[in-house]
Tab-separated table of C-alpha atoms in Angstrom:
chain	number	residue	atom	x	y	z
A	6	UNK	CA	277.541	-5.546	-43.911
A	7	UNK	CA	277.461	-2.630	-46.325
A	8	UNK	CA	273.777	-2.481	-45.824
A	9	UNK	CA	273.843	-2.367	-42.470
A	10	UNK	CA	276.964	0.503	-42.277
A	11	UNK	CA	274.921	2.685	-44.525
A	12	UNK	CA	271.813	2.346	-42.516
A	13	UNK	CA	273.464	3.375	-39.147
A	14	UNK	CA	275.231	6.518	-41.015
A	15	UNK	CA	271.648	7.368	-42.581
A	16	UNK	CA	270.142	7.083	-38.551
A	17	UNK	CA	273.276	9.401	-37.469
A	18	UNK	CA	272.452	11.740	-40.057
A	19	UNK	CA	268.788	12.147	-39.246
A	20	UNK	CA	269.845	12.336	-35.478
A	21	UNK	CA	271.727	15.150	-36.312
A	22	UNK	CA	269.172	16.749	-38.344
A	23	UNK	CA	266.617	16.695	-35.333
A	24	UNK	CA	268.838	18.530	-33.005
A	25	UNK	CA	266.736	21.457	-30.974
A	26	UNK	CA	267.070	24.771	-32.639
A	27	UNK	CA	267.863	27.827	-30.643
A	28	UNK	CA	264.920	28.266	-28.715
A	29	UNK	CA	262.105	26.692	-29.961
A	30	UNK	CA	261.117	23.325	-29.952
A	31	UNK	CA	258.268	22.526	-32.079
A	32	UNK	CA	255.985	19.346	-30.659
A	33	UNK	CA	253.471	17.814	-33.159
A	34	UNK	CA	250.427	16.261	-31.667
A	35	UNK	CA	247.436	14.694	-34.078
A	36	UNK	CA	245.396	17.962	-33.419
A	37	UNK	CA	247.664	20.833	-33.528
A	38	UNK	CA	251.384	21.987	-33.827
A	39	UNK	CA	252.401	23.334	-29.953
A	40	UNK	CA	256.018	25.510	-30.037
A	41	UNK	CA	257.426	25.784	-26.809
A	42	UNK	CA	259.733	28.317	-25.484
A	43	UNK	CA	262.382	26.619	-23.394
A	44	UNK	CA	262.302	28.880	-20.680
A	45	UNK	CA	264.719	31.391	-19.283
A	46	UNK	CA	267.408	28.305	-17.914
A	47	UNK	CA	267.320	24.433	-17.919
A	48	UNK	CA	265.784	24.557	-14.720
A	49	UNK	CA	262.696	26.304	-16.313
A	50	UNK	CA	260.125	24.960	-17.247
A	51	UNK	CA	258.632	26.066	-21.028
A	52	UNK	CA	255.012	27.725	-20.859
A	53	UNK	CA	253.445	26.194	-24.447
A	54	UNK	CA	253.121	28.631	-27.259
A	55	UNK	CA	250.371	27.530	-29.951
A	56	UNK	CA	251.408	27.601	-33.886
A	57	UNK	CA	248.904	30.409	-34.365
A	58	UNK	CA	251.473	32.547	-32.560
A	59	UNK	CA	253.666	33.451	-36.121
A	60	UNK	CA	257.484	34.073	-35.736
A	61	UNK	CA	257.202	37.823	-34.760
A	62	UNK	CA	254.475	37.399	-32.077
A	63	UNK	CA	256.285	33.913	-30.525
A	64	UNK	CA	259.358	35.597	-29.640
A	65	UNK	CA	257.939	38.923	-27.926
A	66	UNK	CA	256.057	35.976	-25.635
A	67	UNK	CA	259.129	34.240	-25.564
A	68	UNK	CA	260.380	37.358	-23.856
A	69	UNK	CA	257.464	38.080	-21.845
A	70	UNK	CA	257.121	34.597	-20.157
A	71	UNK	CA	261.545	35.038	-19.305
A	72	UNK	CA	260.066	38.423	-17.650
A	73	UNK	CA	257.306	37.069	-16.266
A	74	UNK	CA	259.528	34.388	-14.565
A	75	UNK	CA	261.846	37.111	-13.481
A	76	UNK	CA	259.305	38.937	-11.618
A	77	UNK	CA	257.513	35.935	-9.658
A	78	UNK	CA	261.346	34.791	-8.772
A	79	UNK	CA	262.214	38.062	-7.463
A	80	UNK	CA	259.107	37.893	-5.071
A	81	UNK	CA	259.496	34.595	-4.430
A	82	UNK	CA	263.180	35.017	-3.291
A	83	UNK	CA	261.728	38.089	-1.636
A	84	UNK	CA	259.270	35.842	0.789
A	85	UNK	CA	262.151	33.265	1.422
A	86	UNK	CA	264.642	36.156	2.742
A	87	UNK	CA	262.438	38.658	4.486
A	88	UNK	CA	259.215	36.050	5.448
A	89	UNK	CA	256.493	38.080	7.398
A	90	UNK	CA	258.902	40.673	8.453
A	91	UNK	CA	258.840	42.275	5.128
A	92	UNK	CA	256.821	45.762	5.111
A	93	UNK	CA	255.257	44.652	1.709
A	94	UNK	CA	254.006	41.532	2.809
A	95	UNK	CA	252.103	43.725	5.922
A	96	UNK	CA	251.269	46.129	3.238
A	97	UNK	CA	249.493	43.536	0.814
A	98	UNK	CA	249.007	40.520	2.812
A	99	UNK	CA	248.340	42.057	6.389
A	100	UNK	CA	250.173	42.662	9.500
A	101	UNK	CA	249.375	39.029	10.767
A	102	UNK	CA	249.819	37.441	7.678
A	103	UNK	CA	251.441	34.176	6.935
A	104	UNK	CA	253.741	34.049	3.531
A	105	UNK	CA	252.874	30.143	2.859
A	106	UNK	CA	250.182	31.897	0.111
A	107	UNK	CA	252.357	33.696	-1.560
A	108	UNK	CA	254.850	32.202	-1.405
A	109	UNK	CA	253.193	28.927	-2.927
A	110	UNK	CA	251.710	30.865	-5.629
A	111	UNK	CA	255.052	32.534	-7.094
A	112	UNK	CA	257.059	29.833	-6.886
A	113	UNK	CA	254.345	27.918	-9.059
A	114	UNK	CA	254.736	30.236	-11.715
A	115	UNK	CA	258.784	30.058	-11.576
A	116	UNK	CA	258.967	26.735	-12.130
A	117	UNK	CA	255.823	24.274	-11.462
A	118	UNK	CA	255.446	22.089	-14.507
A	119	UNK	CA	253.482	23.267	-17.652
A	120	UNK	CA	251.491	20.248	-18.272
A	121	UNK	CA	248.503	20.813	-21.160
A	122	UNK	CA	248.562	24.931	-20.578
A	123	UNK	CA	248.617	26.564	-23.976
A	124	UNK	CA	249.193	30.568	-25.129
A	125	UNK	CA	247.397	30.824	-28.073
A	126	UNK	CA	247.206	34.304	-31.040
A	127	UNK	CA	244.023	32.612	-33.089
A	128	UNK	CA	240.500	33.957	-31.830
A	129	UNK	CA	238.510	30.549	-31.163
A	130	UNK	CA	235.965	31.736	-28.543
A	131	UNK	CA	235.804	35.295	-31.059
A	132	UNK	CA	236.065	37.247	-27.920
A	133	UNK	CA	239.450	39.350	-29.173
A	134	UNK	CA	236.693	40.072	-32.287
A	135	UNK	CA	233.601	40.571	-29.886
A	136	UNK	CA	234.690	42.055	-27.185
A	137	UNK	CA	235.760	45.505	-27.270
A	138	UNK	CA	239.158	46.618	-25.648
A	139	UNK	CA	239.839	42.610	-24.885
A	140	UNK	CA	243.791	41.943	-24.834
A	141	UNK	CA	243.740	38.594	-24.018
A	142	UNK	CA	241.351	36.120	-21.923
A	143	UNK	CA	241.444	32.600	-20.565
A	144	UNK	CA	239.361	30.116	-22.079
A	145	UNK	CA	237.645	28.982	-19.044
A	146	UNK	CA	235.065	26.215	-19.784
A	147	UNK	CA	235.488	25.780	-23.206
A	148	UNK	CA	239.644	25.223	-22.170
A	149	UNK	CA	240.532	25.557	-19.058
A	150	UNK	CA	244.501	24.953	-19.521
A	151	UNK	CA	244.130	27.692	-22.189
A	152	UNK	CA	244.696	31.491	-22.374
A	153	UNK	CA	244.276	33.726	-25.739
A	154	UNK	CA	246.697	36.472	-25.978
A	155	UNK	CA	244.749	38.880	-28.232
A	156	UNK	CA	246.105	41.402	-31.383
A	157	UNK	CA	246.011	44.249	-28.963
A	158	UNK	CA	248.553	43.012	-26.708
A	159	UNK	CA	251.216	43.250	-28.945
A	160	UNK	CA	249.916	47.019	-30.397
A	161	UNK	CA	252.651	49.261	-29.717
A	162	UNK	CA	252.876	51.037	-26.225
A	163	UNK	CA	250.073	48.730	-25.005
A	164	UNK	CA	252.773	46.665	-22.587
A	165	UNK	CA	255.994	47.732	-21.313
A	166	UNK	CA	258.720	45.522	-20.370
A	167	UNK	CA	260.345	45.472	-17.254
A	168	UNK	CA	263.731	47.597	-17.559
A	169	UNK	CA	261.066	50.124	-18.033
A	170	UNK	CA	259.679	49.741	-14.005
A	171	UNK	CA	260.004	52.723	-12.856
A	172	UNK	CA	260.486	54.840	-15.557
A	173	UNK	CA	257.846	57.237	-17.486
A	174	UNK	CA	256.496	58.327	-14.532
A	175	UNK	CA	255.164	55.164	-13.613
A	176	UNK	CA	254.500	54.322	-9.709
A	177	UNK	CA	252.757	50.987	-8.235
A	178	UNK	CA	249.948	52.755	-6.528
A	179	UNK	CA	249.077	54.852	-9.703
A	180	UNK	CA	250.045	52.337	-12.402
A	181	UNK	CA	247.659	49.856	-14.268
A	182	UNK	CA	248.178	46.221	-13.119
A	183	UNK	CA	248.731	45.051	-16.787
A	184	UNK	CA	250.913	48.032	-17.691
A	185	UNK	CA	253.606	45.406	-18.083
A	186	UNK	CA	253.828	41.807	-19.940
A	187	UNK	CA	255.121	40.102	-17.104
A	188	UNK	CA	252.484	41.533	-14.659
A	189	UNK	CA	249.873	41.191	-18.040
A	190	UNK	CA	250.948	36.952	-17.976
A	191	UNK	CA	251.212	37.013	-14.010
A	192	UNK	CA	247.653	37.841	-13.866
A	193	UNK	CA	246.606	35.491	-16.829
A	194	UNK	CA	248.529	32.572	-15.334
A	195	UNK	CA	246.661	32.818	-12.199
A	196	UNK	CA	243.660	31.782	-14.033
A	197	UNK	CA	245.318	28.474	-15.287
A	198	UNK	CA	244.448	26.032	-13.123
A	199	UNK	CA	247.782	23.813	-14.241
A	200	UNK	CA	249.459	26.852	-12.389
A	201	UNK	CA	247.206	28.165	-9.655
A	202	UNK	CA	245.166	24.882	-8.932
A	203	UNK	CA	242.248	27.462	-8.436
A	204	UNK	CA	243.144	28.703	-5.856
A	205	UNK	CA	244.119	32.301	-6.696
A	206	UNK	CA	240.819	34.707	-7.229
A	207	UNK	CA	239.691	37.777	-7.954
A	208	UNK	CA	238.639	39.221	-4.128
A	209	UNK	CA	239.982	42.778	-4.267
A	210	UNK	CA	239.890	45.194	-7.237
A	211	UNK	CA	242.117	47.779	-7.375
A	212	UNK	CA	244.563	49.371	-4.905
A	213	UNK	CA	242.141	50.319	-2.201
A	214	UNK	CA	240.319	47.445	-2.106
A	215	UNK	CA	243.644	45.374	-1.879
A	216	UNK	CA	245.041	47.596	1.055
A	217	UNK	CA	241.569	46.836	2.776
A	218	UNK	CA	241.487	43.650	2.763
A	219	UNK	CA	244.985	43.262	4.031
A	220	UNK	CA	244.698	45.951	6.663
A	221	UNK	CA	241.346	44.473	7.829
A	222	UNK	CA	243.523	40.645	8.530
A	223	UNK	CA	241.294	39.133	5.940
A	224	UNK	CA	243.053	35.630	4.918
A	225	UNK	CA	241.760	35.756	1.165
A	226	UNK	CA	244.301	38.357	0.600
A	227	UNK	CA	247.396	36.072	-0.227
A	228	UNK	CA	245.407	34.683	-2.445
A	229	UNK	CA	244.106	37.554	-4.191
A	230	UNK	CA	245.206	38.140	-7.859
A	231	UNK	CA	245.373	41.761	-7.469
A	232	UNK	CA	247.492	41.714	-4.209
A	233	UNK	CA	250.043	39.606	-5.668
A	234	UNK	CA	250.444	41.863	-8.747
A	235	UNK	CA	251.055	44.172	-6.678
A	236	UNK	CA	253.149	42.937	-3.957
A	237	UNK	CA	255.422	41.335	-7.072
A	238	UNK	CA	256.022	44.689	-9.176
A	239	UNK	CA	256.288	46.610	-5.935
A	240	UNK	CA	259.120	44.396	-4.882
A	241	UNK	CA	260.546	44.379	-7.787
A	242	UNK	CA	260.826	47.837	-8.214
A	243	UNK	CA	262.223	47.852	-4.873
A	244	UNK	CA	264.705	45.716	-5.106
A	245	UNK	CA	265.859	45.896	-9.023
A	246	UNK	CA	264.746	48.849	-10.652
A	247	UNK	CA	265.149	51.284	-8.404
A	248	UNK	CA	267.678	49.196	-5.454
A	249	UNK	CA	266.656	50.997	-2.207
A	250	UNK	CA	264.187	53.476	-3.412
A	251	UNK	CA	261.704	52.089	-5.468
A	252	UNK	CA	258.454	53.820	-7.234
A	253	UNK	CA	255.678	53.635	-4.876
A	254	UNK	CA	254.138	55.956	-5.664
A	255	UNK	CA	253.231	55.934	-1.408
A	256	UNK	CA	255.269	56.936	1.768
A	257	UNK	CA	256.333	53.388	3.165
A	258	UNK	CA	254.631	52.325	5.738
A	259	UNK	CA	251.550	54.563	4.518
């Protein structure tokens, strides 16, 4: 009886011990050590950070992949409110356009599940050390769940965060698509397939390309990576950064 008191106190003791701390929660597999952020609320799901990621570079993702889930909720939300009457969906997606696209592919990134997709800081394809100006890349054959976040992401000024929309002179039209982490990850998540289930692409490149496409009705555009970069920081800055005004950077409905 003793023996079997002091045995359930010892289990209740090691139950404690194995309670989730803060954020992290640390998964060991027989091939490598995955920490996940839980994600921005319980209804989020976590996007895997690998161990290589050390304490200082794991929460700076941490907050990027919160911001990164901001943003595709904002135009997600945007879609389910305004639909095809929204001047930024004409503007990106074309005046005919239907929102099912876009609207598929945002709320994928808010909240689809995570499955095997991994974040990873090492270098295993040597590309951050091969390939100049490289901030990150996905792994693509040799891992197709899996995206390396290079060194010179996290270089300072390199990526802004998004209270700083708006700010610095920055304006969608002008602005570089990866100014920002969360557009940065948008873009990089869009390769996963866990995420995208290949079905977002590179068709456009740049903002004049992107405005072509959608102004000639062509259907690849809700599907384009650019155009939903766009569409998603332009919206945002719309609607939270700048409530009413936004930062353009172009006359609306130019």
């Amino acid at each position: 009886m003793r023996s079997s008191t002091l045995l359930t106190l010892l289990t209740a003791a090691a139950t404690v011990s194995a309670s989730p701390l803060g954020r992290q929660e640390i998964t060991t597999t027989t091939t490598t050590t995955i920490i996940s952020n839980t994600g921005s609320s319980s209804t989020t799901p976590a996007f895997p950070i690998h161990s290589s990621c050390n304490s200082t570079l794991f929460h700076q993702l941490t907050r990027a992949f919160d911001e990164t889930v901001t943003l595709a909720s904002v135009a997600r939300d945007h879609l389910l409110e305004h639909g095809q009457s929204s001047p930024f969906v004409k503007k990106y997606f074309g005046p005919n356009s239907t929102t099912i696209a876009p609207l598929g592919v945002f709320s994928r990134v808010a909240s689809a599940a995570r499955g095997k997709m991994l974040f990873r800081c090492d270098d295993p394809d040597r590309n951050c050390a091969t390939q100049e100006g490289w901030a990150g890349h996905w792994r693509g054959s040799n891992a197709t769940q899996e995206t390396v976040i290079c060194d010179l992401s996290f270089a300072p000024g390199k990526r802004r965060w998004l209270d700083q929309v708006c700010g610095l002179g920055y304006t969608v039209k002008e602005g570089a698509t990866n100014l920002f982490w969360a557009t940065d990850l948008l873009h990089r998540t869009f390769h996963v397939p866990q995420v995208s289930e290949d079905a977002v692409h590179h068709y456009a490149d740049g903002w004049d390309e992107v405005l072509g496409m959608a102004e000639g009705g062509d259907e690849r555009s809700g599907f384009d990576s650019d155009a939903l970069i766009y569409f998603a920081v332009d919206v945002y800055a719309y609607e939270v950064a700048e409530p009413g005004r936004g930062c353009g950077g172009y006359e609306m409905g130019n």
